[in-house]
């Protein structure tokens, strides 16, 4: 329908979020899970029953928010980097905030012909190959991204990311924004949660990341080699500790239940993961029989002492030591390796507060968040508490479908409500007072609608001791009517919310490609990138155009080649049909941003080399003829003329 001034009329159905809520609840009701949910928040706006009535902050009307305060004008730089997982694209993405501009897509577990990831020999070595040189995996599912720490805050060195499908962990260098290592975890399926430690749990002098902890969501027979296929009693999950420097597994812990997300303490002593399916069931209905699930805590020093003492076992062909962290094997708190803190059924997400005092575990199927005190967990391990549940200091009702929590620097938490399509702001101190019986305490202090159904949510620097309380980013799973339609696969929405004042303000809608999960918001001053490589870092570099040559050893041919705008170091070279050809290409240009590409038609070869960088590819010359090898990355006024010929003799 046309409107005056040729503007498109966008329908705004204010009851749509409420419709989505009711539809979701109806689905839960069909599964017998709606008890305690439907009555908690029947409408979109008001707080849940039992929580204070807080007015909903509706999406800002024109003039209510000074949007110009959040604009990044041409030539200006963003204040923050936002590093986001790319979901089943297998990549990591870099955005600027507050602009929402996409800066870079970092290929990790996926093939990317722009940079040549999964095509060059160097990237294949990192990704992992079969005996014939083909990639072992070329799909991935990145869920969570977390940077390395020094003294409780980000140090700008590394970013760690998981692959849920194939149970892999990858490390990205933040100086080059490129993946430098990938490791497959042994005996793990559904590697979902990930978090680095913030300091060493044993050596007090080491105040930086030394380990990365990996949760395991899908329990499988151990070993998973065809035995015990239909015997769920033989299924279990493993919590894995990875060395942050080598990215190799140090140890694993056998646990009850399926682990979801992971958090770590600021003193290095504990890691934890929220869990569902404490029944260890194999089918959906088997996973819903008991009243509570848990948040499991791992005593890192005790685990490593047990490993050192040889109180371990091994699974299948893996040489990684495993300790028993199940409930039955850890009944005595004074010797226990693990502590299972009961939470409402099917919790989702656990996050540590910036002051290091608390862990917030969201209810998902319960309209609550469970607040667990760090010091009390340590007391339980010392045998000073009767029950693990005694570590819980608050459990406020906050709304329907709570998933993920971020924190500001004023003692407030911000939790995504998937079913309510809201972000709820609640105060930790008030929640604790309310839990103790103070009826005057009002935990929930504000709500704001998002569009629609938020999954993950993050505050700026909220997972460090330097939380700044400026922004919350809500990654929403649906975006109907928010952007120009692009077919059945809609863009998703990252909505930027200003949390610096008493009331939250929705200040921007950013479209994002499917399907983002986790995001980390880091001030730009903490990131120091390189603009030009050091040619000496590459052992096979061709350091001068005069060194360009062709070397043959039997059927193996190596082409040593340089690029320097606007030419390649060789005009042409000749190989024979059936030769195994390796091309080693070095970019001799030293000018920042002067990147060259290299492509060969009909051979699936396409990659780039940045200034002073070297990459190589290997392939079989199985098609006779003339093949123009050309630069794919615009580099010079004579860019189109930047070509060489590969001549393949029959």
mmCIF file of N, CA and C in Angstrom, residues 517-603:
data_model
loop_
_atom_site.group_PDB
_atom_site.id
_atom_site.type_symbol
_atom_site.label_atom_id
_atom_site.label_comp_id
_atom_site.label_asym_id
_atom_site.label_seq_id
_atom_site.Cartn_x
_atom_site.Cartn_y
_atom_site.Cartn_z
ATOM 1 N N UNK A 517 24.704 -15.868 18.473
ATOM 2 C CA UNK A 517 24.424 -16.395 19.805
ATOM 3 C C UNK A 517 25.004 -15.467 20.859
ATOM 4 N N UNK A 518 26.306 -15.520 20.993
ATOM 5 C CA UNK A 518 26.975 -14.784 22.058
ATOM 6 C C UNK A 518 27.650 -13.543 21.489
ATOM 7 N N UNK A 519 27.745 -12.502 22.283
ATOM 8 C CA UNK A 519 28.482 -11.297 21.898
ATOM 9 C C UNK A 519 29.257 -10.775 23.104
ATOM 10 N N UNK A 520 30.383 -10.174 22.827
ATOM 11 C CA UNK A 520 31.209 -9.563 23.862
ATOM 12 C C UNK A 520 31.475 -8.122 23.448
ATOM 13 N N UNK A 521 31.241 -7.174 24.354
ATOM 14 C CA UNK A 521 31.389 -5.754 24.043
ATOM 15 C C UNK A 521 32.635 -5.226 24.753
ATOM 16 N N UNK A 522 33.622 -4.781 23.956
ATOM 17 C CA UNK A 522 34.924 -4.387 24.480
ATOM 18 C C UNK A 522 35.269 -2.977 24.011
ATOM 19 N N UNK A 523 35.694 -2.088 24.899
ATOM 20 C CA UNK A 523 36.125 -0.747 24.467
ATOM 21 C C UNK A 523 37.274 -0.835 23.469
ATOM 22 N N UNK A 524 37.270 0.044 22.518
ATOM 23 C CA UNK A 524 38.245 -0.025 21.427
ATOM 24 C C UNK A 524 39.684 0.102 21.918
ATOM 25 N N UNK A 525 39.890 0.794 23.038
ATOM 26 C CA UNK A 525 41.260 1.008 23.506
ATOM 27 C C UNK A 525 41.918 -0.271 24.021
ATOM 28 N N UNK A 526 41.125 -1.314 24.277
ATOM 29 C CA UNK A 526 41.699 -2.579 24.749
ATOM 30 C C UNK A 526 42.178 -3.465 23.612
ATOM 31 N N UNK A 527 41.884 -3.091 22.373
ATOM 32 C CA UNK A 527 42.273 -3.903 21.225
ATOM 33 C C UNK A 527 43.395 -3.196 20.467
ATOM 34 N N UNK A 528 44.490 -3.903 20.264
ATOM 35 C CA UNK A 528 45.626 -3.372 19.522
ATOM 36 C C UNK A 528 45.918 -4.311 18.352
ATOM 37 N N UNK A 529 45.580 -3.882 17.148
ATOM 38 C CA UNK A 529 45.753 -4.748 15.987
ATOM 39 C C UNK A 529 47.014 -4.395 15.209
ATOM 40 N N UNK A 530 47.491 -5.383 14.456
ATOM 41 C CA UNK A 530 48.609 -5.179 13.538
ATOM 42 C C UNK A 530 48.053 -4.823 12.166
ATOM 43 N N UNK A 531 48.765 -3.982 11.438
ATOM 44 C CA UNK A 531 48.321 -3.577 10.107
ATOM 45 C C UNK A 531 49.148 -4.219 8.999
ATOM 46 N N UNK A 532 50.378 -4.595 9.314
ATOM 47 C CA UNK A 532 51.267 -5.232 8.340
ATOM 48 C C UNK A 532 51.967 -6.394 9.031
ATOM 49 N N UNK A 533 52.083 -7.521 8.325
ATOM 50 C CA UNK A 533 52.777 -8.679 8.884
ATOM 51 C C UNK A 533 54.299 -8.476 8.861
ATOM 52 N N UNK A 534 54.998 -9.307 9.609
ATOM 53 C CA UNK A 534 56.453 -9.389 9.548
ATOM 54 C C UNK A 534 56.792 -10.554 8.628
ATOM 55 N N UNK A 535 57.423 -10.277 7.516
ATOM 56 C CA UNK A 535 57.712 -11.323 6.536
ATOM 57 C C UNK A 535 58.561 -12.443 7.116
ATOM 58 N N UNK A 536 59.331 -12.133 8.168
ATOM 59 C CA UNK A 536 60.206 -13.139 8.777
ATOM 60 C C UNK A 536 59.436 -14.178 9.590
ATOM 61 N N UNK A 537 58.144 -13.941 9.820
ATOM 62 C CA UNK A 537 57.336 -14.923 10.542
ATOM 63 C C UNK A 537 56.988 -16.133 9.681
ATOM 64 N N UNK A 538 57.230 -16.026 8.373
ATOM 65 C CA UNK A 538 56.818 -17.087 7.460
ATOM 66 C C UNK A 538 58.058 -17.797 6.909
ATOM 67 N N UNK A 539 58.315 -19.029 7.364
ATOM 68 C CA UNK A 539 59.535 -19.750 6.954
ATOM 69 C C UNK A 539 59.640 -19.958 5.449
ATOM 70 N N UNK A 540 58.501 -20.045 4.768
ATOM 71 C CA UNK A 540 58.533 -20.307 3.324
ATOM 72 C C UNK A 540 58.372 -19.042 2.491
ATOM 73 N N UNK A 541 58.562 -17.877 3.106
ATOM 74 C CA UNK A 541 58.357 -16.614 2.395
ATOM 75 C C UNK A 541 59.318 -16.464 1.218
ATOM 76 N N UNK A 542 58.814 -15.882 0.136
ATOM 77 C CA UNK A 542 59.633 -15.509 -1.020
ATOM 78 C C UNK A 542 59.925 -14.015 -0.853
ATOM 79 N N UNK A 543 61.118 -13.695 -0.380
ATOM 80 C CA UNK A 543 61.390 -12.343 0.109
ATOM 81 C C UNK A 543 61.785 -11.345 -0.973
ATOM 82 N N UNK A 544 62.005 -11.824 -2.178
ATOM 83 C CA UNK A 544 62.391 -10.923 -3.267
ATOM 84 C C UNK A 544 61.816 -11.476 -4.559
ATOM 85 N N UNK A 545 61.369 -10.580 -5.442
ATOM 86 C CA UNK A 545 60.805 -11.029 -6.714
ATOM 87 C C UNK A 545 61.827 -11.813 -7.529
ATOM 88 N N UNK A 546 63.110 -11.570 -7.283
ATOM 89 C CA UNK A 546 64.155 -12.304 -7.997
ATOM 90 C C UNK A 546 64.209 -13.777 -7.586
ATOM 91 N N UNK A 547 63.576 -14.098 -6.450
ATOM 92 C CA UNK A 547 63.583 -15.484 -5.972
ATOM 93 C C UNK A 547 62.434 -16.298 -6.555
ATOM 94 N N UNK A 548 61.591 -15.676 -7.382
ATOM 95 C CA UNK A 548 60.477 -16.413 -7.995
ATOM 96 C C UNK A 548 61.042 -17.479 -8.938
ATOM 97 N N UNK A 549 60.490 -18.670 -8.868
ATOM 98 C CA UNK A 549 61.044 -19.771 -9.646
ATOM 99 C C UNK A 549 60.080 -20.939 -9.656
ATOM 100 N N UNK A 550 60.402 -21.935 -10.454
ATOM 101 C CA UNK A 550 59.653 -23.182 -10.514
ATOM 102 C C UNK A 550 60.619 -24.318 -10.199
ATOM 103 N N UNK A 551 60.277 -25.152 -9.218
ATOM 104 C CA UNK A 551 61.104 -26.302 -8.860
ATOM 105 C C UNK A 551 60.301 -27.578 -9.038
ATOM 106 N N UNK A 552 60.911 -28.554 -9.670
ATOM 107 C CA UNK A 552 60.245 -29.834 -9.902
ATOM 108 C C UNK A 552 61.015 -30.953 -9.214
ATOM 109 N N UNK A 553 60.275 -31.817 -8.505
ATOM 110 C CA UNK A 553 60.814 -33.051 -7.939
ATOM 111 C C UNK A 553 59.866 -34.165 -8.330
ATOM 112 N N UNK A 554 60.190 -34.825 -9.445
ATOM 113 C CA UNK A 554 59.292 -35.851 -9.961
ATOM 114 C C UNK A 554 57.991 -35.231 -10.434
ATOM 115 N N UNK A 555 56.878 -35.715 -9.863
ATOM 116 C CA UNK A 555 55.554 -35.192 -10.232
ATOM 117 C C UNK A 555 55.118 -34.039 -9.338
ATOM 118 N N UNK A 556 55.985 -33.625 -8.401
ATOM 119 C CA UNK A 556 55.657 -32.516 -7.514
ATOM 120 C C UNK A 556 56.357 -31.246 -7.971
ATOM 121 N N UNK A 557 55.554 -30.203 -8.178
ATOM 122 C CA UNK A 557 56.074 -28.941 -8.677
ATOM 123 C C UNK A 557 55.737 -27.837 -7.671
ATOM 124 N N UNK A 558 56.747 -27.027 -7.327
ATOM 125 C CA UNK A 558 56.530 -25.898 -6.421
ATOM 126 C C UNK A 558 56.787 -24.594 -7.165
ATOM 127 N N UNK A 559 55.805 -23.688 -7.098
ATOM 128 C CA UNK A 559 55.904 -22.379 -7.718
ATOM 129 C C UNK A 559 56.151 -21.354 -6.621
ATOM 130 N N UNK A 560 57.324 -20.707 -6.641
ATOM 131 C CA UNK A 560 57.655 -19.659 -5.679
ATOM 132 C C UNK A 560 57.306 -18.332 -6.336
ATOM 133 N N UNK A 561 56.359 -17.590 -5.730
ATOM 134 C CA UNK A 561 55.758 -16.454 -6.405
ATOM 135 C C UNK A 561 55.624 -15.267 -5.452
ATOM 136 N N UNK A 562 55.750 -14.078 -5.984
ATOM 137 C CA UNK A 562 55.512 -12.858 -5.209
ATOM 138 C C UNK A 562 54.407 -12.044 -5.868
ATOM 139 N N UNK A 563 53.809 -11.171 -5.059
ATOM 140 C CA UNK A 563 52.869 -10.182 -5.597
ATOM 141 C C UNK A 563 53.318 -8.811 -5.109
ATOM 142 N N UNK A 564 53.301 -7.858 -6.034
ATOM 143 C CA UNK A 564 53.630 -6.474 -5.699
ATOM 144 C C UNK A 564 52.931 -5.616 -6.735
ATOM 145 N N UNK A 565 51.960 -4.844 -6.270
ATOM 146 C CA UNK A 565 51.082 -4.136 -7.199
ATOM 147 C C UNK A 565 51.884 -3.413 -8.280
ATOM 148 N N UNK A 566 51.559 -3.630 -9.584
ATOM 149 C CA UNK A 566 50.421 -4.419 -10.067
ATOM 150 C C UNK A 566 50.845 -5.711 -10.769
ATOM 151 N N UNK A 567 51.859 -6.413 -10.244
ATOM 152 C CA UNK A 567 52.340 -7.604 -10.948
ATOM 153 C C UNK A 567 52.571 -8.764 -9.989
ATOM 154 N N UNK A 568 52.527 -9.969 -10.552
ATOM 155 C CA UNK A 568 53.035 -11.159 -9.891
ATOM 156 C C UNK A 568 54.480 -11.371 -10.347
ATOM 157 N N UNK A 569 55.234 -12.099 -9.569
ATOM 158 C CA UNK A 569 56.667 -12.259 -9.837
ATOM 159 C C UNK A 569 56.996 -13.081 -11.059
ATOM 160 N N UNK A 570 56.066 -13.881 -11.531
ATOM 161 C CA UNK A 570 56.261 -14.661 -12.754
ATOM 162 C C UNK A 570 55.156 -14.332 -13.744
ATOM 163 N N UNK A 571 55.540 -14.142 -15.028
ATOM 164 C CA UNK A 571 54.529 -13.888 -16.045
ATOM 165 C C UNK A 571 53.725 -15.143 -16.349
ATOM 166 N N UNK A 572 54.415 -16.295 -16.352
ATOM 167 C CA UNK A 572 53.749 -17.576 -16.580
ATOM 168 C C UNK A 572 54.646 -18.682 -16.058
ATOM 169 N N UNK A 573 54.069 -19.872 -15.925
ATOM 170 C CA UNK A 573 54.824 -21.065 -15.597
ATOM 171 C C UNK A 573 54.123 -22.261 -16.210
ATOM 172 N N UNK A 574 54.874 -23.334 -16.396
ATOM 173 C CA UNK A 574 54.354 -24.507 -17.098
ATOM 174 C C UNK A 574 54.457 -25.738 -16.211
ATOM 175 N N UNK A 575 53.384 -26.495 -16.161
ATOM 176 C CA UNK A 575 53.354 -27.778 -15.461
ATOM 177 C C UNK A 575 52.743 -28.806 -16.405
ATOM 178 N N UNK A 576 52.787 -30.067 -15.990
ATOM 179 C CA UNK A 576 52.226 -31.141 -16.801
ATOM 180 C C UNK A 576 50.948 -31.675 -16.162
ATOM 181 N N UNK A 577 50.062 -32.186 -16.977
ATOM 182 C CA UNK A 577 48.847 -32.803 -16.466
ATOM 183 C C UNK A 577 49.216 -33.923 -15.484
ATOM 184 N N UNK A 578 48.581 -33.929 -14.321
ATOM 185 C CA UNK A 578 48.843 -34.934 -13.300
ATOM 186 C C UNK A 578 49.836 -34.498 -12.251
ATOM 187 N N UNK A 579 50.497 -33.361 -12.471
ATOM 188 C CA UNK A 579 51.439 -32.857 -11.465
ATOM 189 C C UNK A 579 50.705 -32.424 -10.194
ATOM 190 N N UNK A 580 51.365 -32.624 -9.055
ATOM 191 C CA UNK A 580 50.899 -32.032 -7.795
ATOM 192 C C UNK A 580 51.592 -30.679 -7.667
ATOM 193 N N UNK A 581 50.799 -29.615 -7.723
ATOM 194 C CA UNK A 581 51.349 -28.264 -7.769
ATOM 195 C C UNK A 581 51.146 -27.560 -6.429
ATOM 196 N N UNK A 582 52.199 -26.983 -5.903
ATOM 197 C CA UNK A 582 52.117 -26.124 -4.721
ATOM 198 C C UNK A 582 52.554 -24.725 -5.108
ATOM 199 N N UNK A 583 51.692 -23.751 -4.850
ATOM 200 C CA UNK A 583 52.021 -22.352 -5.110
ATOM 201 C C UNK A 583 52.240 -21.656 -3.773
ATOM 202 N N UNK A 584 53.423 -21.074 -3.610
ATOM 203 C CA UNK A 584 53.751 -20.298 -2.414
ATOM 204 C C UNK A 584 53.789 -18.832 -2.832
ATOM 205 N N UNK A 585 52.908 -18.025 -2.244
ATOM 206 C CA UNK A 585 52.763 -16.628 -2.651
ATOM 207 C C UNK A 585 53.036 -15.695 -1.477
ATOM 208 N N UNK A 586 53.949 -14.741 -1.693
ATOM 209 C CA UNK A 586 54.267 -13.719 -0.690
ATOM 210 C C UNK A 586 53.903 -12.343 -1.235
ATOM 211 N N UNK A 587 53.198 -11.575 -0.436
ATOM 212 C CA UNK A 587 52.871 -10.189 -0.783
ATOM 213 C C UNK A 587 54.022 -9.299 -0.307
ATOM 214 N N UNK A 588 54.761 -8.727 -1.245
ATOM 215 C CA UNK A 588 55.913 -7.906 -0.898
ATOM 216 C C UNK A 588 55.551 -6.468 -0.567
ATOM 217 N N UNK A 589 54.319 -6.072 -0.821
ATOM 218 C CA UNK A 589 53.919 -4.706 -0.502
ATOM 219 C C UNK A 589 53.933 -4.488 1.008
ATOM 220 N N UNK A 590 54.311 -3.288 1.404
ATOM 221 C CA UNK A 590 54.384 -2.939 2.822
ATOM 222 C C UNK A 590 53.375 -1.862 3.205
ATOM 223 N N UNK A 591 52.549 -1.490 2.249
ATOM 224 C CA UNK A 591 51.563 -0.441 2.480
ATOM 225 C C UNK A 591 50.348 -1.019 3.193
ATOM 226 N N UNK A 592 49.941 -0.388 4.268
ATOM 227 C CA UNK A 592 48.771 -0.840 5.021
ATOM 228 C C UNK A 592 47.548 -0.963 4.114
ATOM 229 N N UNK A 593 46.849 -2.076 4.234
ATOM 230 C CA UNK A 593 45.603 -2.343 3.514
ATOM 231 C C UNK A 593 45.821 -2.709 2.045
ATOM 232 N N UNK A 594 47.072 -2.880 1.610
ATOM 233 C CA UNK A 594 47.319 -3.247 0.216
ATOM 234 C C UNK A 594 47.366 -4.770 0.114
ATOM 235 N N UNK A 595 46.208 -5.347 0.079
ATOM 236 C CA UNK A 595 46.044 -6.802 0.034
ATOM 237 C C UNK A 595 45.908 -7.265 -1.408
ATOM 238 N N UNK A 596 46.490 -8.422 -1.712
ATOM 239 C CA UNK A 596 46.335 -9.024 -3.037
ATOM 240 C C UNK A 596 45.543 -10.317 -2.926
ATOM 241 N N UNK A 597 44.819 -10.625 -3.982
ATOM 242 C CA UNK A 597 44.136 -11.901 -4.078
ATOM 243 C C UNK A 597 44.805 -12.768 -5.125
ATOM 244 N N UNK A 598 44.470 -14.052 -5.105
ATOM 245 C CA UNK A 598 45.031 -14.978 -6.093
ATOM 246 C C UNK A 598 43.995 -16.047 -6.391
ATOM 247 N N UNK A 599 43.594 -16.127 -7.650
ATOM 248 C CA UNK A 599 42.574 -17.105 -8.050
ATOM 249 C C UNK A 599 42.999 -17.800 -9.329
ATOM 250 N N UNK A 600 42.634 -19.089 -9.432
ATOM 251 C CA UNK A 600 42.874 -19.862 -10.648
ATOM 252 C C UNK A 600 41.536 -20.418 -11.118
ATOM 253 N N UNK A 601 41.091 -20.035 -12.304
ATOM 254 C CA UNK A 601 39.809 -20.554 -12.806
ATOM 255 C C UNK A 601 39.795 -22.076 -12.896
ATOM 256 N N UNK A 602 38.638 -22.646 -12.581
ATOM 257 C CA UNK A 602 38.370 -24.090 -12.717
ATOM 258 C C UNK A 602 39.143 -24.974 -11.751
ATOM 259 N N UNK A 603 39.875 -24.354 -10.799
ATOM 260 C CA UNK A 603 40.658 -25.148 -9.861
ATOM 261 C C UNK A 603 40.279 -24.918 -8.392
#
